[in-house]
Coordinates of C-alpha atoms in Angstrom, one line a residue:
X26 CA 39.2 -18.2 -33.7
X27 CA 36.1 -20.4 -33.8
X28 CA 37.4 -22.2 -30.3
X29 CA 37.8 -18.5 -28.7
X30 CA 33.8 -17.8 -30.1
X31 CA 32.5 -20.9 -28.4
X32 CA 34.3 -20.6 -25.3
X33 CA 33.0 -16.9 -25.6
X34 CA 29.2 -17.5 -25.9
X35 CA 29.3 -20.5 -23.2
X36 CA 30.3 -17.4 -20.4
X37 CA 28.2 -15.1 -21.5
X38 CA 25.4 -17.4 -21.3
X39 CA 26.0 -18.1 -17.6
X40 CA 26.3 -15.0 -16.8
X41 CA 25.3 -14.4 -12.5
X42 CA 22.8 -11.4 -12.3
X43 CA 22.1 -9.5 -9.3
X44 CA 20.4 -10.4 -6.2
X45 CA 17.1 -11.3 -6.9
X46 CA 14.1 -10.4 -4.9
X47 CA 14.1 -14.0 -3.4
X48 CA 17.2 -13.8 -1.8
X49 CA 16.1 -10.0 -0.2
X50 CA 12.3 -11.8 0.7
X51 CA 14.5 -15.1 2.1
X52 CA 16.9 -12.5 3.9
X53 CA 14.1 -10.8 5.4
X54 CA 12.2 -13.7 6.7
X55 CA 15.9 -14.8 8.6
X56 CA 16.0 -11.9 10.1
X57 CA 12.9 -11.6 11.4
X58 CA 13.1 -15.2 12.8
X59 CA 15.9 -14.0 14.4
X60 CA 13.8 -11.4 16.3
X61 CA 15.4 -9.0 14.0
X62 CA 12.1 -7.5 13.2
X63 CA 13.5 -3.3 11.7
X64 CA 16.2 -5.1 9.7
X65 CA 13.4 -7.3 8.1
X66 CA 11.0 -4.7 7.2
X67 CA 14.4 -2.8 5.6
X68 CA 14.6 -5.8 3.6
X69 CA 11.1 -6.5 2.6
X70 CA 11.2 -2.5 1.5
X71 CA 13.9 -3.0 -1.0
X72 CA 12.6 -6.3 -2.0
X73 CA 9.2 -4.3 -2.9
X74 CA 11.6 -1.8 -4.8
X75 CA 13.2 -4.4 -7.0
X76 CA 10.1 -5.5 -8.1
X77 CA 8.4 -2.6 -8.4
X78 CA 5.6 -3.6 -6.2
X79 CA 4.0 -5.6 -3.3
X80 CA 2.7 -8.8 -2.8
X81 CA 0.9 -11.5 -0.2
X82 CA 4.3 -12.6 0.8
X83 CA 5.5 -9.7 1.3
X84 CA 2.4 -7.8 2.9
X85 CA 2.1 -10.8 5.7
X86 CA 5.5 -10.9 6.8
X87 CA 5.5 -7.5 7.0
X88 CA 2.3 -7.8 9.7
X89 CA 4.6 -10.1 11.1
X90 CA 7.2 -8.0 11.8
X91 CA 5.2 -5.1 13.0
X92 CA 3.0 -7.7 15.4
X93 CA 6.2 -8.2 16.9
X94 CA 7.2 -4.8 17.7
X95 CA 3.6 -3.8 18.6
X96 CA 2.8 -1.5 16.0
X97 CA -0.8 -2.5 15.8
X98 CA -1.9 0.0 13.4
X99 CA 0.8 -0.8 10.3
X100 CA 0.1 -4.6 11.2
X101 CA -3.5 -4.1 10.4
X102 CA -2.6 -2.0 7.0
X103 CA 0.0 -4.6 6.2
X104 CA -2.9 -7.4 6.8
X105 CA -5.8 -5.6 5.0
X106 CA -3.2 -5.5 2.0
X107 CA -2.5 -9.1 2.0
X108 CA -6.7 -9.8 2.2
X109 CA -7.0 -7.6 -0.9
X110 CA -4.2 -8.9 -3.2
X111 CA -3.9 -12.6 -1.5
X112 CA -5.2 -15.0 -4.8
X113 CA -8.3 -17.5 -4.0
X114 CA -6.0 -20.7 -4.4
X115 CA -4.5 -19.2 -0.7
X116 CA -8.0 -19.4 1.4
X117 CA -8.0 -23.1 2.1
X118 CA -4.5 -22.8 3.2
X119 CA -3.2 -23.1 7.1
X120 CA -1.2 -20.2 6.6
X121 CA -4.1 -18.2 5.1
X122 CA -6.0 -19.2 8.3
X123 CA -3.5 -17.9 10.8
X124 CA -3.6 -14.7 9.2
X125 CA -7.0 -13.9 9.8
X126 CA -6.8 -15.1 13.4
X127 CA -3.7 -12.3 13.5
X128 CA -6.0 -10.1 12.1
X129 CA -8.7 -10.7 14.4
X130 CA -5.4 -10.2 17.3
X131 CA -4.7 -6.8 16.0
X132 CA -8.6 -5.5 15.7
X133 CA -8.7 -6.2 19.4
X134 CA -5.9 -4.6 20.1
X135 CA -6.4 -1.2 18.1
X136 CA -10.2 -1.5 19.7
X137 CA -8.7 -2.0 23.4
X138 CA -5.9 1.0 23.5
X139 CA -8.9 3.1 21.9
X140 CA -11.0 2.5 24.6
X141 CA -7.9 2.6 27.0
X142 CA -7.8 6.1 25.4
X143 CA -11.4 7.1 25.6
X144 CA -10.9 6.4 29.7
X145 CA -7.9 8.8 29.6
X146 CA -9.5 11.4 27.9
X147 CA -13.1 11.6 30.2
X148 CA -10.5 11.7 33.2
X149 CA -8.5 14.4 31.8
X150 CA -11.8 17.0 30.4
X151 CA -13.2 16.0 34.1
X152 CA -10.0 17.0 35.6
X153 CA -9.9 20.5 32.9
X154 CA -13.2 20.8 33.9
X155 CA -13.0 21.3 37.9
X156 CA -10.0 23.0 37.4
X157 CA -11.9 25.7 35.0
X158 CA -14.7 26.1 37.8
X159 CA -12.5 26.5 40.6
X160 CA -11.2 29.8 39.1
X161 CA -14.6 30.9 39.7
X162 CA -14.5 29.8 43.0
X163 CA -11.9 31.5 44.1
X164 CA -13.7 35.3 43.1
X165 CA -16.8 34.1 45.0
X166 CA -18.1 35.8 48.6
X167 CA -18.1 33.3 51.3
X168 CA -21.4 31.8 53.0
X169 CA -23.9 33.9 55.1
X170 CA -23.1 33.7 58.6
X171 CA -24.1 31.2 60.5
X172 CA -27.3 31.2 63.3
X173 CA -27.8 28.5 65.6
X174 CA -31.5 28.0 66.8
X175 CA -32.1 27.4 70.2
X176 CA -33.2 23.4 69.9
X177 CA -33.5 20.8 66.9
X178 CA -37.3 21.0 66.5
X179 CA -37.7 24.3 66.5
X180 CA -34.3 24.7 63.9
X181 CA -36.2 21.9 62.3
X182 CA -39.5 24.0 61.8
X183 CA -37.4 26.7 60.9
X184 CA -35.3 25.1 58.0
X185 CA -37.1 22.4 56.7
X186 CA -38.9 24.1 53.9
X187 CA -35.8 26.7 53.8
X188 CA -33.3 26.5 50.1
X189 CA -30.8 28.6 51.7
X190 CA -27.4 26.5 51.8
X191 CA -26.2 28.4 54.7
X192 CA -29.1 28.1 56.7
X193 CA -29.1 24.4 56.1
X194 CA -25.4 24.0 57.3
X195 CA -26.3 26.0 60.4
X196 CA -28.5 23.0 61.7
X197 CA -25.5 20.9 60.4
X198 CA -23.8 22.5 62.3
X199 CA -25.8 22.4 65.5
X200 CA -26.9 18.7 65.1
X201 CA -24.8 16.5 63.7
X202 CA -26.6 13.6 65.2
X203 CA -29.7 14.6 64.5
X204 CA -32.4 11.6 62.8
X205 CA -32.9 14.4 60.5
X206 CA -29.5 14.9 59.2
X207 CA -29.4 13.1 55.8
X208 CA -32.7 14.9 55.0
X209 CA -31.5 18.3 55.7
X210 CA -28.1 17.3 54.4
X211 CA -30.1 16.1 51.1
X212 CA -31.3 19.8 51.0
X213 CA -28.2 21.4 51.6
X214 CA -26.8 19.5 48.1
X215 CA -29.7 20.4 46.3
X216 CA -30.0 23.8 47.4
X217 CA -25.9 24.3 46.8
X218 CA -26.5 22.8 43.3
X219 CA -29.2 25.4 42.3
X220 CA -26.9 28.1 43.2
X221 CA -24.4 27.1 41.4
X222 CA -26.3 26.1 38.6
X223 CA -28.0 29.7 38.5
X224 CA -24.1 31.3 39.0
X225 CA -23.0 28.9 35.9
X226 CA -20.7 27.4 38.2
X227 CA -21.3 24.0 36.5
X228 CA -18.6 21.8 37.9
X229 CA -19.6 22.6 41.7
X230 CA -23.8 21.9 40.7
X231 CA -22.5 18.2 39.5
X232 CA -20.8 17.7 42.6
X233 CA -23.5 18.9 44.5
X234 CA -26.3 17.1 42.9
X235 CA -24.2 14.0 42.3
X236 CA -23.9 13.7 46.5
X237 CA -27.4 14.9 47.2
X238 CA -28.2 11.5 45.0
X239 CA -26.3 9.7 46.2
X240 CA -28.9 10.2 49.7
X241 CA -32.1 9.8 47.9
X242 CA -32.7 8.9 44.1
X243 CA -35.2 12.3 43.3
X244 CA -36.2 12.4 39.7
X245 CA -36.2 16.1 40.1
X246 CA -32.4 16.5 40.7
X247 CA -31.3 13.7 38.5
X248 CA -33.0 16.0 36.0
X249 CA -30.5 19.0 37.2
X250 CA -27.5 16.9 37.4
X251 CA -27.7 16.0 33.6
X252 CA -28.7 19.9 32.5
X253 CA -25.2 20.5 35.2
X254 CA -23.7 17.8 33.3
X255 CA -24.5 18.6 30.0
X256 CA -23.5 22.9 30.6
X257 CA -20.0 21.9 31.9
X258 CA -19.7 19.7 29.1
X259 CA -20.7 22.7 26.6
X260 CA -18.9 25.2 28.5
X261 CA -15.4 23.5 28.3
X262 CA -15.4 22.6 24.6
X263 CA -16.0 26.6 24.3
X264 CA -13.3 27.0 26.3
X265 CA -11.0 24.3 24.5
X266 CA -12.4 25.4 21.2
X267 CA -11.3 22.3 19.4
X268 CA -12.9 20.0 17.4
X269 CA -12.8 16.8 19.5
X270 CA -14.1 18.9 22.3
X271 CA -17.7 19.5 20.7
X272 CA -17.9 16.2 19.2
X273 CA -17.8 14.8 22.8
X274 CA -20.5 17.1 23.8
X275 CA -22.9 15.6 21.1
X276 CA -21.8 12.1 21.6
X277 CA -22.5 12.3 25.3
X278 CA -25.7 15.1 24.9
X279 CA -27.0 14.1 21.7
X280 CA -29.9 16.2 22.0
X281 CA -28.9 18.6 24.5
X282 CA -29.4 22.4 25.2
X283 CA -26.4 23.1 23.0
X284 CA -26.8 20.9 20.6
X285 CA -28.0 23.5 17.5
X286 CA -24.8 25.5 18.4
X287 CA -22.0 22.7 18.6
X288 CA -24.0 22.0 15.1
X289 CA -23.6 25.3 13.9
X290 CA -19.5 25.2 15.3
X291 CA -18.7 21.4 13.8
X292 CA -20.8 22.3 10.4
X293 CA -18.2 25.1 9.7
X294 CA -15.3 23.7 10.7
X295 CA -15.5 20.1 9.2
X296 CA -15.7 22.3 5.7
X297 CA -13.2 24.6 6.7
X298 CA -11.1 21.6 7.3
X299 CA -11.4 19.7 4.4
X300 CA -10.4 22.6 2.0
X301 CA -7.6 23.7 3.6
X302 CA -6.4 20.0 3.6
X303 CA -7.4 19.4 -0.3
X304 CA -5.2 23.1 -0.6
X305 CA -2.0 20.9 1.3
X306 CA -2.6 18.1 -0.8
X307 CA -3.6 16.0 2.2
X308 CA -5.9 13.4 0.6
X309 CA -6.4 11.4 3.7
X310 CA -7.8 14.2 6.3
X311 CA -9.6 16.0 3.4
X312 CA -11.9 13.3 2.7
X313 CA -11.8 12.6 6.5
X314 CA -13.4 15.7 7.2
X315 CA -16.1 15.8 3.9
X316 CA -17.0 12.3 5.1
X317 CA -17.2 13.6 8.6
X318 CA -19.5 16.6 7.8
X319 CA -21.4 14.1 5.5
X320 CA -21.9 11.0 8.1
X321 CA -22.9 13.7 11.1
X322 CA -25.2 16.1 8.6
X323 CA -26.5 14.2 5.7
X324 CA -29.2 16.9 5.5
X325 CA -26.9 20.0 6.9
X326 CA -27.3 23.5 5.0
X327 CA -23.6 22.6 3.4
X328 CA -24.5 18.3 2.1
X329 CA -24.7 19.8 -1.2
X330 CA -21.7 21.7 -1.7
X331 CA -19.7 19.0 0.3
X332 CA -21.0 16.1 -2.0
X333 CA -20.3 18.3 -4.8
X334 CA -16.7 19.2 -4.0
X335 CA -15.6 15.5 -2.6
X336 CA -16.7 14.4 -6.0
X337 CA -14.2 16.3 -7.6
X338 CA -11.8 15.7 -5.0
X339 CA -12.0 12.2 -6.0
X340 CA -11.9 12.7 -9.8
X341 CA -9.0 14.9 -9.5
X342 CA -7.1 12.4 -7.2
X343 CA -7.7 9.9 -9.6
X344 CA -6.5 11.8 -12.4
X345 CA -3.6 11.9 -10.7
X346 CA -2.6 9.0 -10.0
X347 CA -3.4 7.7 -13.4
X348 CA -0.5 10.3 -14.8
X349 CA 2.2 8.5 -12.4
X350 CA 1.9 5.7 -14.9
X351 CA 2.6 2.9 -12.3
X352 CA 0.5 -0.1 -11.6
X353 CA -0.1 1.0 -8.0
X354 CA -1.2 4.3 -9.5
X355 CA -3.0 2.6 -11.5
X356 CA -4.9 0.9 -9.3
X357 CA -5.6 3.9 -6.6
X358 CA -7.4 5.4 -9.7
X359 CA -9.2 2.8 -10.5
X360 CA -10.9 2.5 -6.5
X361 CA -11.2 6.3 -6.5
X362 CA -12.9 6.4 -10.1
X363 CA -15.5 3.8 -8.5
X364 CA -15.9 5.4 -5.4
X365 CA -16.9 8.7 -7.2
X366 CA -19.5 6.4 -9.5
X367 CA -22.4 8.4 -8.3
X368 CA -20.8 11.8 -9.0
X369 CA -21.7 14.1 -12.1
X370 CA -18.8 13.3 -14.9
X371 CA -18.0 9.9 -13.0
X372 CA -15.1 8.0 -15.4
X373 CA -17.5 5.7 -18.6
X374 CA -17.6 1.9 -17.8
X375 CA -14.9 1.8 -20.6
X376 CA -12.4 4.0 -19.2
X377 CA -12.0 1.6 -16.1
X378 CA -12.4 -1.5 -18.1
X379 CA -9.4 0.0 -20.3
X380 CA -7.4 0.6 -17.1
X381 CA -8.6 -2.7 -15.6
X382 CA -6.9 -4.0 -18.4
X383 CA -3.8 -1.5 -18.1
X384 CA -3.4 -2.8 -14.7
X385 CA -3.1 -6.7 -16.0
X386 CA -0.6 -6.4 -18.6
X387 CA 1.8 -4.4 -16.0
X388 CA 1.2 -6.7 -13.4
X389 CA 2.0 -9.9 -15.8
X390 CA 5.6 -10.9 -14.5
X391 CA 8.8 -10.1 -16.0
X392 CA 10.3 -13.5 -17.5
X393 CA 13.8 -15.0 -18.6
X394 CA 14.3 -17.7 -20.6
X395 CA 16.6 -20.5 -21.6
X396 CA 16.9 -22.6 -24.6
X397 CA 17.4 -24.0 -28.3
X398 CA 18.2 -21.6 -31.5
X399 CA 19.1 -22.3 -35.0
X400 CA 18.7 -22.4 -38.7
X401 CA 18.4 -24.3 -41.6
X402 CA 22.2 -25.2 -41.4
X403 CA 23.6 -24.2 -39.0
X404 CA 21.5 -26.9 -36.0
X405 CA 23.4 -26.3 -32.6
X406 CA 23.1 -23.4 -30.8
X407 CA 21.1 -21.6 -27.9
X408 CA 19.6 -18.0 -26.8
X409 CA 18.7 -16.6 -23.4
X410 CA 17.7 -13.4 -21.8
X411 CA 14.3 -12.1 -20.7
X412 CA 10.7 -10.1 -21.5
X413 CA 9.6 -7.8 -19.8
X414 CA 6.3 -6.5 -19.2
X415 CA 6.9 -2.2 -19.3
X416 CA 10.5 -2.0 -20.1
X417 CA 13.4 -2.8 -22.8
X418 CA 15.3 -6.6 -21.3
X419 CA 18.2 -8.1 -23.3
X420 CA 18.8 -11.5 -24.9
X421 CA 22.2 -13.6 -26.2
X422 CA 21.9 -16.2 -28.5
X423 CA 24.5 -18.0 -30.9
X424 CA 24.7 -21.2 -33.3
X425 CA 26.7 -23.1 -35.6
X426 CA 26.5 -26.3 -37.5
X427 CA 28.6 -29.2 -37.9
X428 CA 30.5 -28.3 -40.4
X429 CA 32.4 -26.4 -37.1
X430 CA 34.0 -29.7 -35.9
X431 CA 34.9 -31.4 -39.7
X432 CA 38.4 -32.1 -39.2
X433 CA 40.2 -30.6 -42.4
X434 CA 43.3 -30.0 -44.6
X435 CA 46.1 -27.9 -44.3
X436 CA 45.9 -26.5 -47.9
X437 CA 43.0 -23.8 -49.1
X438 CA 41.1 -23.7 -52.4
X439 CA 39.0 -21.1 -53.8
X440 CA 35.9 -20.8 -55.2
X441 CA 37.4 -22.0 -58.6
X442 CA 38.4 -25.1 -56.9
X443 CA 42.2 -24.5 -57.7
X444 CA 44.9 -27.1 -56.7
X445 CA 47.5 -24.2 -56.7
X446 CA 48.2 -25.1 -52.8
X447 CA 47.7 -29.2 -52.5
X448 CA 51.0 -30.8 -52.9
X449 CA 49.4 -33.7 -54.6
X450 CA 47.8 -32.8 -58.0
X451 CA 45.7 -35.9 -58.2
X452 CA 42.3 -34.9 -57.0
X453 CA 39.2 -33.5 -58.1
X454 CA 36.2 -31.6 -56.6
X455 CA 32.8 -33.8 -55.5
X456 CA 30.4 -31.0 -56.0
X457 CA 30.1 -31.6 -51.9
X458 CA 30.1 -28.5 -49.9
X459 CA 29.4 -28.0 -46.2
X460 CA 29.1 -25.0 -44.2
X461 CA 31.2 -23.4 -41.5
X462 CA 29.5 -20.6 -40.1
X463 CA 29.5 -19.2 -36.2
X464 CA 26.7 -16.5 -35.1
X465 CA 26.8 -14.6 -31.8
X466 CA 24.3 -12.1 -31.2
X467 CA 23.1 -10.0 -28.5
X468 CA 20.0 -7.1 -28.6
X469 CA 17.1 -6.0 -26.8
X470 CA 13.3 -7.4 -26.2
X471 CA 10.6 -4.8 -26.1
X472 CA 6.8 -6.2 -25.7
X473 CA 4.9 -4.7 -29.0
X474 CA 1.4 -6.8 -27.4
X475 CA 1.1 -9.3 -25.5
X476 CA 2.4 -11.9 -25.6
X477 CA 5.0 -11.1 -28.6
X478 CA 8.3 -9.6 -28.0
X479 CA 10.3 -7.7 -30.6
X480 CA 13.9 -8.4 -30.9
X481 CA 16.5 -6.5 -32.6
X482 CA 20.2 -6.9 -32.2
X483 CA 23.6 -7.6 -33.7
X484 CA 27.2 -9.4 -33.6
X485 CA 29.3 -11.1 -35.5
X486 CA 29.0 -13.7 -38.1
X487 CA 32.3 -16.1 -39.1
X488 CA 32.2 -17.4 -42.2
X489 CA 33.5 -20.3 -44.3
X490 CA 33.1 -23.4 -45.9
X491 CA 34.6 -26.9 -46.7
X492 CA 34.4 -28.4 -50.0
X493 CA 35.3 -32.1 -50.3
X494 CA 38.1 -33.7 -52.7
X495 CA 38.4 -37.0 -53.8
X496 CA 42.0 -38.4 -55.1
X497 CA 42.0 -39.8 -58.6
X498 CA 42.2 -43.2 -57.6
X499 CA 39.3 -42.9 -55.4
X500 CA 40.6 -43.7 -52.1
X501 CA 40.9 -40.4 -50.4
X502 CA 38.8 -37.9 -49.4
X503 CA 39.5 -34.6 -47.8
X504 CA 37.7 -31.5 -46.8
X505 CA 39.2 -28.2 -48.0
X506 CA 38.6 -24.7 -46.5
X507 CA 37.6 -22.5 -49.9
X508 CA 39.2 -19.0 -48.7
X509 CA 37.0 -17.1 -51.4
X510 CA 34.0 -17.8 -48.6
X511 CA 35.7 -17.0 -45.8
X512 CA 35.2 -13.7 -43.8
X513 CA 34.2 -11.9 -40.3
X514 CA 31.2 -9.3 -40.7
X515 CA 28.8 -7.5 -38.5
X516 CA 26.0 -9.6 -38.1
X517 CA 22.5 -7.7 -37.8
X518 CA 19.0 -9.8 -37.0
X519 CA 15.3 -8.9 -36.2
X520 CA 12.4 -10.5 -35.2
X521 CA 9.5 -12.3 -33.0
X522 CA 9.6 -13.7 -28.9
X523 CA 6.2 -15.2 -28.8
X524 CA 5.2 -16.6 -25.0
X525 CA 3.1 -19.6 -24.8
X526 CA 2.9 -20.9 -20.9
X527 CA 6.0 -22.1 -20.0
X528 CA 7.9 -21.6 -23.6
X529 CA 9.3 -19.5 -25.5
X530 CA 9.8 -19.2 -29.2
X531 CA 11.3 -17.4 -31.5
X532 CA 11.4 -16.8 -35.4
X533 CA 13.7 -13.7 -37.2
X534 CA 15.8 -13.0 -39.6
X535 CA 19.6 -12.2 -40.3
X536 CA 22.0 -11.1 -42.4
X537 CA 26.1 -10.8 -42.4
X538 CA 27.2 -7.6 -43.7
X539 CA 30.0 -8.4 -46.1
X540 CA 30.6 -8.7 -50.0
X541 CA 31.6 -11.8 -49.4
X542 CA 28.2 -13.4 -48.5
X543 CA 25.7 -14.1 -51.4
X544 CA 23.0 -14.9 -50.0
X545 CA 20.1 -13.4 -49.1
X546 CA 18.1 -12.8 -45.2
X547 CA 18.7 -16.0 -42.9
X548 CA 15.6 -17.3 -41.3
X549 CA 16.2 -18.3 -38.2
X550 CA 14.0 -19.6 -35.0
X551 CA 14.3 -21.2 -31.6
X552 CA 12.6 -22.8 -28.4
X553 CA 13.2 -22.3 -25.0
X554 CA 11.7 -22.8 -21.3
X555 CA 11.0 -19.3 -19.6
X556 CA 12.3 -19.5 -15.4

């Protein structure tokens, strides 16, 4: 029996857990060097699940990955994480440095296929834009007929101070080569552009002026080409009626003729917006568009209600995720409960100092541990299992004393010290008795405060002891298993883990549940290294 025990407690000590996040992170980082950059991010996913959160490691090979494919905008997430949770001992560091050159890499990317974009989109509203005027076009008489004049001076006389288009392309017409042409040609433009500017046919006037400039730089029609400009520009966002649309008027015509009614339009609809967002449970766009009515109007009709109700957006987001009970919850509360300092019933200075200090007892790491156990008698034994920092972990431990490998006789006594059994009658008891006990245990951990663990558990508890014999004569000696001790009994124990930077001890009690043991609890305690 007490060879089975040992061998026993020796396999369950070794037992082989799961794969551990290191293998999953080491795993991932194979992968990707092996350009295998969707299987990696798989990886570092499940590596973030088994331990229940991010970290640097993580966060930067993740950029890694997504630099690779080209996915600029998780790389730069994946970056600004590793900046925020990266520790200070990792700035001096070569690796630390070739993140922020990555992250310099990635800026200049997202900033280039914006502007790429920006370059698209003016080519496409010009495009929407000439294609809305020609419409117009189409329903429009043609020219007045032409009349040719009988020579170029006299045409000249005629036309010169003329702002009829057709009249001007009638000495066009007639004189192509004429020393005069540009200047009536200039005219022409102009004259074209104020009709169509008058006709609201704004796409035509910027043609018109644009050419009749490009002849002679006239302060007077620049001055029309931007009113043409700035109509079309107007007059297409009404016709798009999207959002985009009028804040590209404004950015291009800050103060033009429009400007109160884009206002009025972007005012209404950055509000509308962010309720009906904050109604989805979008959290992103809602505060995208209360910051966007905000940043544009700081003074608009609506700053008061908007403050008011992205105050309580924030407080109620925060709320939130302080329910989910986790540490990135946690945490989101924590920036959103700052964020909304200013607000009326911002969270006190205590409550985020009490969830400041939430967040560092989940976020202390989970630990096993491996090492010695005993007690008073019984010297040789070990324990092992882990702490962990939110949940219930496990732990095995076991002893014995020497009194385990006495070699001893073949016959039994009792309590009484009877000879009943010994073939040889000449012997007496020395008053010398040594124990023979075997605990194995296994129970739970559960952190009461930190940094003390309660234990509780049970197994079994085998039980003996050896009392010693001396012949008559004085030249023997023998140790003698007294069977009135013996017996095998549930074994229940209790107490303290304490962790103190790399060790572990421990301190309980126990107790065998049989008649036959006498005695009272069992103090017992231990030491061990955490890994």
């Amino acid at each position: 029996m007490k060879y089975f025990l040992v061998i026993l407690l020796t396999i369950v000590s070794y037992t082989v857990m799961a794969q551990s996040a290191t293998e999953l992170f080491q795993s991932a980082r194979e992968a990707y060097e092996n350009g295998e950059n969707n299987t990696a991010l798989q990886l570092l996913r499940n590596c973030e699940a088994t331990l229940r959160r991010s970290n640097p490691r993580i966060e930067s090979l993740k950029a890694m990955c997504y630099v690779n494919m080209g996915d600029w905008v998780n790389a730069s997430v994946a970056l600004t994480t590793y900046f925020r949770t990266a520790p200070p001992s990792n700035e001096g560091t070569e690796a630390h440095k070739d993140l922020i050159a990555l992250k310099e890499k990635v800026d200049g990317e997202i900033k280039e296929a914006d502007r790429k974009f920006k370059e698209k989109l003016d080519e496409k509203r010009m495009d929407e834009a000439k294609e809305f005027e020609q419409q117009q076009l189409s329903n429009e008489s043609g020219r007045l007929s032409e009349q040719k004049a009988a020579s170029e001076s006299r045409m000249y006389e005629v036309y010169k101070n003329s702002n009829d288009p057709d009249e001007l392309e009638q000495f066009l017409t007639m004189f192509p080569h004429s020393t005069r042409f540009n200047e009536i040609k200039f005219k022409k433009y102009v004259a074209d552009g104020d009709l169509d500017l008058k006709a609201s046919r704004w796409t035509p006037a910027v043609e018109n002026y644009t050419r009749a400039l490009e002849l002679y730089n006239k302060t007077s029609v620049a001055v029309k080409l931007v009113k043409a400009r700035d109509e079309q520009a107007y007059a297409l966002a009404v016709q798009k009626n999207r959002i985009e649309d009028y804040e590209y008027y404004l950015s291009k015509f800050p103060a033009g003729i429009h400007k109160q009614e884009a206002d009025v339009v972007l005012q209404k609809n950055y509000l509308r917006l962010a309720r009906e967002y904050v109604t989805a449970n979008d959290f992103y766009h809602a505060v995208f568009y209360y910051k966007a009515y905000q940043n544009r109007y700081p003074n608009g009709p609506e700053i008061e209600t908007v403050n008011a109700e992205l105050c309580r957006y924030y407080l109620a987001e925060a709320k939130k995720e302080e329910k989910t009970k986790t540490i990135g919850g946690v945490q989101r509360a924590i920036e959103l409960y700052t964020t909304a300092q200013q607000c009326e019933n911002a969270a006190s200075r205590s409550h985020l100092k009490s969830l400041n200090r939430k967040v560092k007892r989940w976020s202390r790491p989970d630990e096993l541990f491996f090492g010695w156990h005993a007690d008073k008698t019984n010297l040789i034994g070990f324990m092992t299992g882990g702490l962990k920092a939110r949940k219930l972990d496990w732990y095995i431990s076991g002893r014995t004393g020497s009194g385990l490998f006495k070699v001893k006789s073949d016959w039994k006594t009792d309590s009484k010290n009877s000879l009943a059994e010994s073939v040889n009658k000449n012997k007496k008891f020395t008053g010398t008795i040594i124990p023979s006990e075997i605990h194995a245990n296994l129970g739970l951990t559960k952190r009461i405060v930190y940094p003390f663990w309660l234990y509780a558990g049970a197994g079994v508890a085998a039980n003996t002891e050896l009392r010693q014999f001396i012949s008559t004569t004085g030249n023997e000696e023998e140790l003698v298993e007294n069977k009135d001790a013996k017996f095998t009994a549930l074994d229940l124990e209790g107490g303290l883990y304490l962790l103190l930077g790399p060790f572990v001890f421990r301190y309980g009690v126990n107790k065998p549940m049989s008649a036959k043991y006498t005695g009272s609890v069992t103090q017992q305690f231990g030491a061990a290294f955490k890994f």
